[in-house]
Amino acid sequence: MKSSMFAIIKKDFRGITANKRLFSAILIVPLILTIFLPSIFVFLIHFAPDDPDIQKLLQMIPLSIQYDSLELTIAGMIINYIMPIFFLMIPIMTASIMAASSFVGEKEKHTLETLLYCPLSVKQIFRSKVIASFLLSMMVSLISFFSMIIILETEIFFLMGSLLIPSISWIIILLLVSPAIALIAVTLIVRGSAKAQSVEESQQGAIFLIIPVVLLIIGQFTGLLLLSSWILLILGVFCAILAWILLKKSMGRFTYEMLLK
Amino acid sequence: MQAVELQNLSKIYPGGKQAVKQITLSLNQGEVFGFLGPNGAGKTTTVKLLNGMLIPSEGNCRVFNIDPVYEPEKVHAISGVVTEHAQMYDNLTGLENLIFYASIFGISSSESEKDANSLLKQLNLEEAKNRKLSSYSTGMRQRLSLARALIHHPRVLFLDEPTSGLDPESAQNVNRMIQLLAKNEGITVFLCTHQLRYAQEICTRYGLIEEGKLLVSGTLEELRAKILARITLCIRATKVPDMLSFKKIGDQQYEIDICSENEIPGIVRQIIESNGDIYAVSAKKPTLEDIYFALTSNAKEDLK
Ligand SMILES: Nc1ncnc2c1ncn2[C@@H]1O[C@H](COP(=O)(O)OP(=O)(O)OP(=O)(O)O)[C@@H](O)[C@H]1O
Ligand SMILES: [Mg+2]
């Protein structure tokens, strides 16, 4: 990679982290979703296991995934079957915010034109922007994952006296599905940004990406869709291929003239 | 090799507006070329064509023999561009901005820091260099843009109204700097401007463009010859003979249009011979401004 591309990536990262409000929004929402929310559930099943809603939930769990205690079974279900869904949403959210502010933001503030006068091709600028957004969303995903595991495992260990091994699906999610989805989101947004005139406009575009994922979540909660590792792997490979095709197709499309409009 | 070459260059915007019409022009190395014309004449469009930001509809252009249509990155590597719309990052300081742009041009920060500091000093931005750009005034931003355009030691400078927002002192300072760059370092300057008086001070050659058409190009003397400009002779004297057909414009003040400086000694002699006292004699040649108005209005008459 050219050092000039690295300079842009570094500058974009700095631009996001220097903007305290934006950066905390990027970090806080994922942390609420992945730490605060499941913690409430863990406490709830420990202190109020007789709640009728929880009993109803229990009846839906297939026998194959049950642990030796009721509490642990439910905790395991939360960690392995509910939480992964959030890791489809987090990269989309992060990538959207970063891509929108790093690409359309530059257009709005007229700094993109200055970049175009530098000895970089449009392709290289595009690629640097995609890489920066992608890296940030992976970083946020991983931070969220490790803080979630550390905190939930600690809670479960002290409340229920045992540790839960995260299922194998997590590897597929963190290393395949999540990056692929992040890449799709970034590519679509950066591509859409060439036309979008404001940051808001391009962030609205991201909503179309979140809706299918939200539908999936509803499916998960009502027990309609219980993803197995195999389905997940297929989904991941499919997303990765889609991301690659999108990336390839978008790269060639840009000209200076389009971007300056 | 010509530094900048335009051959039959035309641009029609997607909406159908023809902004540049078959311009042919070339700039020698080290020349400061003043590209003049009223609003909407096509100056900015020409700069964008020369940098590959726009694709010509017809003809072609070259910067040091590189065609910006095919190798825009190579053109950018040797040129510095200042335009009104090329802004820098508000969340970085002046110095950080310069170092960032240098790094995109492949210059390490240790190397660029020295150059950045000296440019900031030359442009009177030294106290402001560690302040965020968000606190800069328009004029400061404009001067920093010039520093940014120079940070990678370009061979050509494209300046689109670099002094339009500057106070007279800064404008003069910037103009002097441009002149020195051309003289001492052989940088070729393509300068679009409305400030004719400054242009006359620093440019070695001019091109006049109106409605996309290049009306004339050449040195000041060549332009003067083109409009058949007369010299205005002003004299402060007594007893000016009537036969000289001077126009009296004040107490002891007279004016006459002559065709060449060779007529002056004869006129002076005639006044002295008729016992007049001469206090002052001055010959006013048409300024760039006079030429500009003469030519742009000529063009209007041609169109009628
Ligand atoms: N993107 C565009 N699409 C369509 N027409 C354009 C576009 N940009 C400029 N024009 C038109 O092209 C003509 C030349 O514009 P240009 O910006 O080159 O003028 P200029 O000489 O730089 O003027 P000024 O002195 O005001 O900066 C104008 O009539 C303008 O309306
Ligand atoms: Mg202009």
Coordinates of C-alpha atoms and ligand atoms in Angstrom, one line a residue:
Chain A
M1 CA 0.0 0.0 0.0
K2 CA 1.2 3.4 -0.8
S3 CA 2.3 5.6 2.0
S4 CA 0.0 8.4 0.8
M5 CA -3.0 6.0 1.2
F6 CA -1.8 5.3 4.7
A7 CA -1.7 9.0 5.4
I8 CA -5.3 9.4 4.4
I9 CA -6.4 6.4 6.6
K10 CA -4.5 7.8 9.6
K11 CA -6.1 11.2 9.0
D12 CA -9.6 9.7 8.8
F13 CA -9.1 7.8 12.0
R14 CA -7.9 10.9 13.7
G15 CA -10.8 12.9 12.3
I16 CA -13.3 10.4 14.0
T17 CA -11.5 10.0 17.3
A18 CA -10.9 13.8 17.6
N19 CA -14.6 14.4 17.3
K20 CA -15.5 13.4 20.9
R21 CA -19.3 13.4 20.4
L22 CA -19.2 11.3 17.3
F23 CA -16.6 8.9 18.6
S24 CA -18.5 8.3 21.9
A25 CA -21.7 7.7 19.9
I26 CA -19.8 5.1 17.8
L27 CA -18.6 3.3 21.0
I28 CA -21.5 3.8 23.4
V29 CA -24.3 2.3 21.3
P30 CA -22.5 -1.0 20.7
L31 CA -21.5 -1.2 24.4
I32 CA -25.1 -0.7 25.5
L33 CA -26.2 -3.4 23.1
T34 CA -23.6 -5.9 24.0
I35 CA -22.9 -5.3 27.7
F36 CA -25.8 -3.5 29.4
L37 CA -28.7 -5.3 27.7
P38 CA -27.4 -9.0 28.2
S39 CA -26.4 -8.1 31.7
I40 CA -29.9 -7.2 32.5
F41 CA -31.1 -10.5 31.2
V42 CA -28.5 -12.5 33.1
F43 CA -29.5 -10.7 36.4
L44 CA -33.2 -11.2 35.5
I45 CA -32.9 -15.0 35.0
H46 CA -30.8 -15.3 38.2
F47 CA -33.1 -13.3 40.4
A48 CA -36.5 -13.8 38.8
P49 CA -36.5 -17.2 37.1
D50 CA -40.2 -17.8 37.8
D51 CA -41.3 -14.9 35.7
P52 CA -43.9 -16.3 33.2
D53 CA -42.2 -14.7 30.2
I54 CA -39.0 -16.5 31.0
Q55 CA -40.8 -19.8 31.4
K56 CA -42.4 -19.3 28.0
L57 CA -39.0 -18.5 26.5
L58 CA -37.6 -21.7 28.0
Q59 CA -40.1 -23.9 26.3
M60 CA -38.9 -22.7 22.9
I61 CA -35.2 -23.8 23.4
P62 CA -34.3 -27.0 21.6
L63 CA -33.1 -29.7 23.9
S64 CA -29.8 -30.0 22.0
I65 CA -28.4 -26.8 23.4
Q66 CA -29.3 -27.2 27.0
Y67 CA -26.7 -27.0 29.7
D68 CA -26.9 -28.8 33.1
S69 CA -28.7 -26.0 34.9
L70 CA -31.7 -23.9 33.8
E71 CA -29.9 -20.6 34.4
L72 CA -26.9 -21.6 32.4
T73 CA -29.1 -22.8 29.5
I74 CA -30.7 -19.4 29.3
A75 CA -27.4 -17.5 29.7
G76 CA -25.9 -19.7 27.0
M77 CA -28.8 -19.0 24.7
I78 CA -28.4 -15.3 25.2
I79 CA -24.6 -15.4 24.5
N80 CA -24.7 -17.8 21.6
Y81 CA -28.0 -17.1 19.9
I82 CA -29.1 -13.6 20.6
M83 CA -25.9 -11.6 20.9
P84 CA -24.5 -12.6 17.5
I85 CA -27.3 -10.7 15.8
F86 CA -26.0 -7.5 17.4
F87 CA -22.6 -8.2 15.7
L88 CA -24.4 -7.9 12.4
M89 CA -25.8 -4.5 13.3
I90 CA -22.7 -3.0 15.0
P91 CA -20.4 -3.1 11.9
I92 CA -23.1 -1.7 9.7
M93 CA -23.7 1.2 12.1
T94 CA -20.1 2.0 12.7
A95 CA -19.1 1.7 9.1
S96 CA -22.0 3.9 8.0
I97 CA -21.2 6.7 10.3
M98 CA -17.5 6.6 9.5
A99 CA -17.9 6.2 5.8
A100 CA -20.5 9.0 5.6
S101 CA -18.4 11.4 7.6
S102 CA -15.2 10.5 5.9
F103 CA -16.4 10.8 2.4
V104 CA -19.5 13.0 2.2
G105 CA -18.1 15.1 5.0
E106 CA -15.1 15.8 2.9
K107 CA -17.3 16.8 0.0
E108 CA -19.4 19.1 2.2
K109 CA -16.4 20.8 3.6
H110 CA -14.7 21.1 0.2
T111 CA -11.7 19.1 1.3
L112 CA -12.3 16.3 -1.2
E113 CA -11.4 18.7 -4.1
T114 CA -8.0 19.3 -2.4
L115 CA -7.5 15.6 -2.1
L116 CA -8.3 15.1 -5.8
Y117 CA -5.5 17.5 -6.7
C118 CA -3.0 15.2 -5.0
P119 CA -1.2 12.5 -6.9
L120 CA -3.6 9.8 -6.0
S121 CA -6.1 8.2 -8.4
V122 CA -9.8 8.3 -7.5
K123 CA -9.5 4.5 -7.0
Q124 CA -6.8 4.9 -4.4
I125 CA -8.8 7.6 -2.5
F126 CA -11.8 5.4 -2.6
R127 CA -9.8 2.4 -1.4
S128 CA -8.3 4.4 1.5
K129 CA -11.7 5.5 2.6
V130 CA -13.1 2.0 2.5
I131 CA -10.1 0.6 4.4
A132 CA -10.4 3.3 7.1
S133 CA -14.1 2.7 7.6
F134 CA -13.7 -1.0 7.5
L135 CA -10.9 -1.0 10.1
L136 CA -12.8 1.2 12.4
S137 CA -15.9 -1.0 12.3
M138 CA -13.8 -4.1 12.9
M139 CA -12.1 -2.4 15.8
V140 CA -15.4 -1.5 17.4
S141 CA -16.7 -5.0 16.8
L142 CA -13.8 -6.6 18.5
I143 CA -13.8 -4.2 21.4
S144 CA -17.5 -4.9 21.9
F145 CA -17.0 -8.6 21.7
F146 CA -14.1 -8.8 24.2
S147 CA -15.7 -6.5 26.7
M148 CA -19.0 -8.4 26.4
I149 CA -17.3 -11.8 26.9
I150 CA -15.2 -10.5 29.9
I151 CA -18.2 -8.9 31.6
L152 CA -20.8 -11.5 30.9
E153 CA -18.5 -14.4 31.9
T154 CA -17.6 -12.7 35.1
E155 CA -21.3 -12.1 35.9
I156 CA -22.2 -15.7 35.0
F157 CA -19.3 -17.1 37.0
F158 CA -20.2 -15.2 40.2
L159 CA -24.0 -15.6 39.9
M160 CA -24.2 -19.2 38.5
G161 CA -20.8 -20.6 39.5
S162 CA -19.6 -21.8 36.1
L163 CA -18.1 -20.4 32.9
L164 CA -19.8 -20.7 29.5
I165 CA -17.8 -21.5 26.4
P166 CA -18.9 -19.3 23.5
S167 CA -20.0 -21.5 20.6
I168 CA -18.0 -22.1 17.5
S169 CA -20.4 -19.8 15.6
W170 CA -18.6 -16.8 17.1
I171 CA -15.5 -17.4 15.1
I172 CA -17.6 -17.4 11.9
I173 CA -19.4 -14.3 12.9
L174 CA -16.4 -12.3 14.0
L175 CA -14.1 -13.3 11.2
L176 CA -16.4 -13.8 8.3
V177 CA -20.0 -12.5 8.6
S178 CA -19.3 -9.3 10.4
P179 CA -16.3 -8.1 8.3
A180 CA -18.2 -9.0 5.1
I181 CA -21.3 -7.1 6.1
A182 CA -19.2 -4.2 7.2
L183 CA -17.5 -4.2 3.8
I184 CA -20.8 -4.3 2.0
A185 CA -22.1 -1.4 4.1
V186 CA -18.9 0.7 3.6
T187 CA -18.9 0.1 -0.1
L188 CA -22.5 1.0 -0.6
I189 CA -22.2 4.1 1.4
V190 CA -19.0 5.3 -0.1
R191 CA -20.5 4.6 -3.5
G192 CA -23.8 6.3 -2.7
S193 CA -21.8 9.2 -1.3
A194 CA -20.5 10.1 -4.7
K195 CA -24.0 11.3 -5.5
A196 CA -25.2 12.3 -2.0
Q197 CA -24.8 16.0 -1.2
S198 CA -25.1 15.8 2.6
V199 CA -24.0 13.5 5.4
E200 CA -27.6 12.9 6.5
E201 CA -28.6 11.9 3.0
S202 CA -26.0 9.2 2.8
Q203 CA -26.7 7.9 6.3
Q204 CA -30.4 7.5 5.4
G205 CA -29.1 5.1 2.7
A206 CA -27.7 3.0 5.4
I207 CA -31.2 2.4 6.9
F208 CA -32.0 0.1 4.0
L209 CA -29.1 -2.1 5.2
I210 CA -30.3 -2.2 8.8
I211 CA -33.9 -3.1 8.0
P212 CA -33.2 -6.7 6.9
V213 CA -31.0 -7.3 9.9
V214 CA -33.8 -6.0 12.2
L215 CA -36.2 -8.5 10.6
L216 CA -33.7 -11.2 11.3
I217 CA -33.6 -10.2 14.9
I218 CA -37.4 -10.4 15.2
G219 CA -37.2 -13.8 13.6
Q220 CA -34.6 -14.9 16.2
F221 CA -36.6 -13.7 19.1
T222 CA -39.8 -15.5 18.1
G223 CA -37.8 -18.6 17.6
L224 CA -38.7 -18.8 13.9
L225 CA -35.1 -18.6 12.8
L226 CA -32.5 -20.4 14.8
L227 CA -29.3 -20.1 12.9
S228 CA -27.1 -23.1 12.9
S229 CA -23.3 -22.8 12.3
W230 CA -23.7 -24.2 8.8
I231 CA -26.3 -21.7 7.8
L232 CA -24.2 -19.0 9.3
L233 CA -21.1 -20.2 7.4
I234 CA -23.0 -20.2 4.1
L235 CA -24.4 -16.8 4.9
G236 CA -20.9 -15.5 5.7
V237 CA -19.4 -16.8 2.4
F238 CA -22.3 -15.4 0.5
C239 CA -21.8 -12.0 2.1
A240 CA -18.1 -12.1 1.5
I241 CA -18.5 -12.8 -2.2
L242 CA -21.1 -10.1 -2.5
A243 CA -18.8 -7.6 -0.7
W244 CA -16.0 -8.5 -3.1
I245 CA -18.1 -8.1 -6.2
L246 CA -19.5 -4.8 -5.0
L247 CA -16.0 -3.5 -4.2
K248 CA -14.7 -4.5 -7.6
K249 CA -17.6 -3.0 -9.4
S250 CA -17.6 0.3 -7.5
M251 CA -13.9 1.0 -7.9
G252 CA -13.9 1.5 -11.6
R253 CA -17.0 3.7 -11.7
F254 CA -15.6 7.0 -10.4
T255 CA -14.2 9.9 -12.3
Y256 CA -13.0 13.2 -10.9
E257 CA -15.9 14.9 -12.7
M258 CA -18.5 12.8 -10.9
L259 CA -17.0 13.5 -7.5
L260 CA -16.8 17.3 -8.0
K261 CA -20.4 17.8 -8.8
Chain B
M1 CA 9.3 21.7 -24.0
Q2 CA 6.4 24.0 -23.2
A3 CA 5.4 24.0 -19.6
V4 CA 1.7 24.2 -20.3
E5 CA 0.1 23.7 -23.7
L6 CA -3.6 24.0 -24.8
Q7 CA -4.5 22.9 -28.2
N8 CA -7.9 23.7 -29.6
L9 CA -9.3 23.0 -26.1
S10 CA -13.1 23.0 -25.7
K11 CA -15.4 22.0 -22.9
I12 CA -19.1 21.6 -23.1
Y13 CA -20.8 20.9 -19.8
P14 CA -23.4 18.1 -19.6
G15 CA -26.1 20.8 -19.5
G16 CA -25.0 22.0 -23.0
K17 CA -23.2 25.1 -21.8
Q18 CA -20.0 25.6 -23.7
A19 CA -17.6 27.1 -21.2
V20 CA -14.4 26.9 -23.2
K21 CA -14.2 27.4 -26.9
Q22 CA -11.2 26.1 -28.9
I23 CA -8.4 27.7 -26.9
T24 CA -4.9 27.3 -28.2
L25 CA -2.2 28.7 -25.9
S26 CA 1.2 27.8 -24.6
L27 CA 3.3 28.8 -21.6
N28 CA 7.1 28.8 -21.4
Q29 CA 8.8 27.6 -18.3
G30 CA 9.2 30.3 -15.6
E31 CA 6.5 32.5 -17.1
V32 CA 3.8 34.1 -15.0
F33 CA 0.8 34.0 -17.2
G34 CA -2.2 36.1 -16.3
F35 CA -5.5 34.6 -17.4
L36 CA -8.0 37.4 -17.3
G37 CA -11.7 37.6 -18.1
P38 CA -15.0 38.6 -16.6
N39 CA -17.1 36.3 -14.4
G40 CA -18.2 33.1 -16.1
A41 CA -15.6 33.5 -18.8
G42 CA -14.3 30.0 -18.4
K43 CA -11.1 30.5 -16.3
T44 CA -11.9 28.0 -13.6
T45 CA -13.1 25.5 -16.2
T46 CA -9.7 25.9 -18.0
V47 CA -7.8 25.2 -14.8
K48 CA -9.9 22.1 -14.1
L49 CA -9.3 20.9 -17.6
L50 CA -5.6 21.3 -17.1
N51 CA -5.7 19.2 -14.0
G52 CA -7.8 16.4 -15.4
M53 CA -10.8 17.3 -13.2
L54 CA -12.8 17.7 -16.3
I55 CA -12.5 15.9 -19.6
P56 CA -12.2 18.1 -22.7
S57 CA -15.0 17.8 -25.2
E58 CA -12.6 18.6 -28.0
G59 CA -8.8 19.3 -28.3
N60 CA -6.2 18.5 -25.7
C61 CA -3.9 20.0 -23.2
R62 CA -0.5 19.1 -21.7
V63 CA 1.5 20.0 -18.6
F64 CA 5.1 19.3 -19.2
N65 CA 4.1 17.0 -21.9
I66 CA 1.8 14.9 -19.6
D67 CA -1.8 14.7 -20.7
P68 CA -4.1 15.2 -17.7
V69 CA -6.8 13.1 -19.2
Y70 CA -4.7 9.9 -19.2
E71 CA -2.3 10.6 -16.3
P72 CA -3.8 13.0 -13.9
E73 CA -1.8 11.8 -11.0
K74 CA 1.4 12.6 -12.8
V75 CA 0.2 16.1 -13.5
H76 CA -0.8 16.6 -9.9
A77 CA 2.6 15.4 -8.7
I78 CA 4.3 18.4 -10.4
S79 CA 1.6 21.0 -10.0
G80 CA 0.3 23.1 -7.1
V81 CA -3.3 24.2 -7.3
V82 CA -5.1 26.9 -5.4
T83 CA -8.8 27.3 -6.0
E84 CA -11.6 28.8 -4.0
H85 CA -13.1 25.4 -3.4
A86 CA -10.0 23.5 -2.4
Q87 CA -10.3 23.7 1.4
M88 CA -8.3 22.1 4.2
Y89 CA -9.2 20.3 7.4
D90 CA -10.7 22.4 10.2
N91 CA -9.9 19.9 12.9
L92 CA -6.1 20.1 12.2
T93 CA -3.8 23.0 12.8
G94 CA -2.2 25.0 9.9
L95 CA 1.1 23.1 10.4
E96 CA -0.6 19.7 10.6
N97 CA -2.5 20.4 7.5
L98 CA 0.7 21.1 5.5
I99 CA 2.4 18.1 6.9
F100 CA -0.6 15.9 6.0
Y101 CA -0.7 17.1 2.4
A102 CA 3.1 16.7 2.1
S103 CA 2.7 13.1 3.3
I104 CA 0.2 12.5 0.5
F105 CA 2.8 13.7 -1.9
G106 CA 5.2 11.1 -0.4
I107 CA 7.3 13.5 1.7
S108 CA 8.0 12.3 5.2
S109 CA 7.0 14.6 8.1
S110 CA 10.5 15.2 9.2
E111 CA 11.4 16.5 5.8
S112 CA 8.2 18.5 5.2
E113 CA 8.2 20.2 8.6
K114 CA 11.1 22.5 7.8
D115 CA 9.6 23.5 4.5
A116 CA 6.2 24.0 6.1
N117 CA 7.6 26.3 8.8
S118 CA 9.5 28.4 6.3
L119 CA 6.4 28.7 4.0
L120 CA 4.3 29.7 7.0
K121 CA 6.8 32.3 7.9
Q122 CA 6.9 33.7 4.4
L123 CA 3.1 34.0 4.4
N124 CA 2.9 35.6 7.8
L125 CA 1.1 32.7 9.4
E126 CA 3.8 31.9 12.0
E127 CA 1.8 32.8 15.1
A128 CA -1.3 30.9 13.8
K129 CA 0.5 27.8 12.7
N130 CA -0.5 25.8 15.9
R131 CA -4.1 26.9 15.8
K132 CA -6.9 24.8 14.4
L133 CA -8.0 25.9 11.0
S134 CA -11.5 26.5 12.4
S135 CA -10.2 29.7 13.9
Y136 CA -8.7 31.0 10.7
S137 CA -10.0 34.0 8.7
T138 CA -10.7 33.7 5.0
G139 CA -7.5 35.5 4.2
M140 CA -5.5 33.2 6.4
R141 CA -7.0 30.1 4.8
Q142 CA -6.2 31.5 1.4
R143 CA -2.6 32.1 2.3
L144 CA -2.4 28.6 3.8
S145 CA -3.8 27.2 0.6
L146 CA -0.8 28.8 -1.3
A147 CA 1.5 27.2 1.2
R148 CA -0.2 23.9 0.7
A149 CA 0.2 24.2 -3.1
L150 CA 3.9 24.9 -2.7
I151 CA 4.7 22.2 -0.1
H152 CA 5.8 19.6 -2.6
H153 CA 7.9 22.0 -4.7
P154 CA 5.8 22.0 -7.8
R155 CA 7.0 23.0 -11.3
V156 CA 3.7 24.6 -12.2
L157 CA 1.3 26.6 -10.1
F158 CA -2.3 27.0 -11.0
L159 CA -3.7 29.8 -9.1
D160 CA -7.4 30.6 -9.4
E161 CA -7.8 34.0 -7.8
P162 CA -5.3 33.5 -5.0
T163 CA -5.5 37.1 -3.7
S164 CA -9.2 37.8 -4.0
G165 CA -9.9 37.7 -0.2
L166 CA -6.6 39.3 0.9
D167 CA -6.0 42.8 2.3
P168 CA -3.8 45.0 0.2
E169 CA -0.7 44.3 2.3
S170 CA -1.1 40.5 2.2
A171 CA -2.0 40.6 -1.5
Q172 CA 1.2 42.5 -2.3
N173 CA 3.2 40.0 -0.2
V174 CA 1.7 37.0 -2.0
N175 CA 2.2 38.6 -5.4
R176 CA 5.8 39.3 -4.6
M177 CA 6.2 35.7 -3.5
I178 CA 4.7 34.4 -6.8
Q179 CA 7.0 36.7 -8.7
L180 CA 10.1 35.5 -6.9
L181 CA 9.1 31.8 -7.3
A182 CA 9.0 32.3 -11.0
K183 CA 12.2 34.3 -11.2
N184 CA 14.4 32.3 -8.8
E185 CA 13.0 28.8 -9.1
G186 CA 11.7 28.8 -12.6
I187 CA 8.2 27.8 -11.5
T188 CA 5.6 28.4 -14.2
V189 CA 2.5 30.2 -13.0
F190 CA -0.9 30.1 -14.5
L191 CA -2.8 32.9 -12.7
C192 CA -6.5 33.6 -13.0
T193 CA -7.4 36.9 -11.6
H194 CA -9.7 39.9 -11.7
Q195 CA -7.2 42.2 -10.0
L196 CA -5.7 43.8 -13.1
R197 CA -3.4 46.1 -11.3
Y198 CA -1.7 43.3 -9.5
A199 CA -1.6 41.2 -12.6
Q200 CA 0.2 44.0 -14.4
E201 CA 2.8 44.1 -11.7
I202 CA 3.7 40.4 -11.7
C203 CA 2.7 38.8 -15.0
T204 CA 5.0 38.4 -17.9
R205 CA 2.3 37.5 -20.4
Y206 CA -1.5 37.7 -20.5
G207 CA -4.4 35.9 -22.1
L208 CA -7.8 37.6 -22.2
I209 CA -10.8 35.3 -22.3
E210 CA -14.4 36.1 -22.7
E211 CA -17.4 33.8 -23.0
G212 CA -15.0 30.9 -23.4
K213 CA -13.1 32.4 -26.3
L214 CA -9.5 33.6 -26.1
L215 CA -9.6 37.1 -27.3
V216 CA -5.8 37.9 -27.3
S217 CA -2.6 36.7 -25.7
G218 CA 0.8 38.3 -25.4
T219 CA 3.0 40.6 -23.4
L220 CA 1.7 44.0 -22.3
E221 CA 3.5 45.6 -25.3
E222 CA 2.0 43.2 -27.7
L223 CA -1.5 43.8 -26.3
R224 CA -0.9 47.6 -26.5
A225 CA 0.0 47.2 -30.1
K226 CA -3.1 45.1 -30.7
I227 CA -5.5 47.8 -29.5
L228 CA -3.5 50.5 -31.4
A229 CA -3.3 52.2 -28.1
R230 CA -2.3 55.8 -28.0
I231 CA -0.1 57.4 -25.5
T232 CA -1.6 60.2 -23.4
L233 CA 0.9 63.0 -22.9
C234 CA 0.2 65.3 -19.9
I235 CA 2.0 68.6 -19.6
R236 CA 2.0 71.3 -17.0
A237 CA 3.2 74.4 -18.7
T238 CA 2.5 78.0 -19.5
K239 CA 1.9 79.5 -22.9
V240 CA 1.2 76.3 -24.7
P241 CA 0.7 77.3 -28.4
D242 CA -2.8 76.7 -29.7
M243 CA -1.6 75.0 -32.9
L244 CA -0.6 72.0 -30.8
S245 CA -4.3 71.2 -30.2
F246 CA -3.8 70.3 -26.5
K247 CA -6.9 69.8 -24.4
K248 CA -6.9 72.0 -21.4
I249 CA -7.9 70.0 -18.4
G250 CA -7.0 72.4 -15.6
D251 CA -4.9 75.5 -14.7
Q252 CA -1.7 75.1 -16.7
Q253 CA -2.6 71.4 -17.3
Y254 CA -2.8 70.1 -20.8
E255 CA -3.4 66.7 -22.3
I256 CA -3.0 65.2 -25.8
D257 CA -3.1 61.8 -27.4
I258 CA 0.0 60.9 -29.4
C259 CA 0.9 57.8 -31.4
S260 CA 4.5 57.4 -30.4
E261 CA 7.0 58.7 -27.8
N262 CA 9.0 60.1 -30.7
E263 CA 6.6 63.0 -30.9
I264 CA 7.3 64.2 -27.4
P265 CA 10.6 66.1 -28.0
G266 CA 9.1 68.0 -30.9
I267 CA 6.1 69.1 -28.8
V268 CA 8.3 70.1 -25.9
R269 CA 10.6 72.1 -28.2
Q270 CA 7.6 74.0 -29.7
I271 CA 6.4 75.0 -26.2
I272 CA 9.9 76.3 -25.3
E273 CA 10.2 78.1 -28.5
S274 CA 7.0 80.0 -27.8
N275 CA 8.5 81.0 -24.4
G276 CA 6.5 78.6 -22.3
D277 CA 7.7 77.3 -19.0
I278 CA 7.4 73.6 -18.5
Y279 CA 6.9 72.2 -15.0
A280 CA 6.1 68.6 -15.8
V281 CA 5.8 66.2 -18.7
S282 CA 4.5 62.7 -18.4
A283 CA 3.5 60.1 -20.9
K284 CA 0.8 57.7 -19.8
K285 CA 0.7 54.4 -21.6
P286 CA -2.5 52.4 -21.5
T287 CA -2.6 50.1 -18.5
L288 CA -3.7 46.5 -18.5
E289 CA -7.0 47.8 -17.2
D290 CA -7.4 50.1 -20.2
I291 CA -6.5 47.3 -22.5
Y292 CA -9.0 44.9 -20.8
F293 CA -11.9 47.3 -21.2
A294 CA -10.9 48.2 -24.7
L295 CA -10.8 44.6 -25.8
T296 CA -13.8 43.2 -23.9
S297 CA -15.9 46.0 -25.3
N298 CA -14.5 45.5 -28.8
A299 CA -15.5 41.9 -28.6
K300 CA -19.0 43.0 -27.7
E301 CA -19.2 45.2 -30.8
D302 CA -17.9 42.4 -32.9
L303 CA -20.8 40.2 -31.8
K304 CA -23.4 42.8 -32.7
Ligands
LIG1 N1 -20.5 22.2 -13.4 C1 -21.0 23.1 -14.3 N2 -22.0 22.7 -15.1 C2 -22.5 23.5 -16.0 N3 -22.1 24.8 -16.3 C3 -21.0 25.2 -15.6 C4 -20.4 24.4 -14.6 N4 -19.4 25.1 -14.0 C5 -19.3 26.2 -14.7 N5 -20.3 26.3 -15.6 C6 -20.5 27.5 -16.5 O1 -19.4 27.6 -17.3 C7 -19.1 29.0 -17.5 C8 -17.7 29.2 -17.1 O2 -17.5 29.1 -15.7 P1 -16.2 29.3 -15.0 O3 -16.4 28.9 -13.6 O4 -15.1 28.6 -15.7 O5 -16.0 30.8 -15.0 P2 -14.8 31.7 -14.4 O6 -14.1 32.4 -15.5 O7 -14.0 31.0 -13.5 O8 -15.7 32.8 -13.6 P3 -15.4 33.6 -12.3 O9 -14.5 34.8 -12.6 O10 -16.7 34.0 -11.8 O11 -14.7 32.6 -11.3 C9 -20.1 29.8 -16.8 O12 -21.1 30.2 -17.7 C10 -20.7 28.8 -15.8 O13 -22.1 29.0 -15.6
MG2 MG -13.6 31.0 -11.4

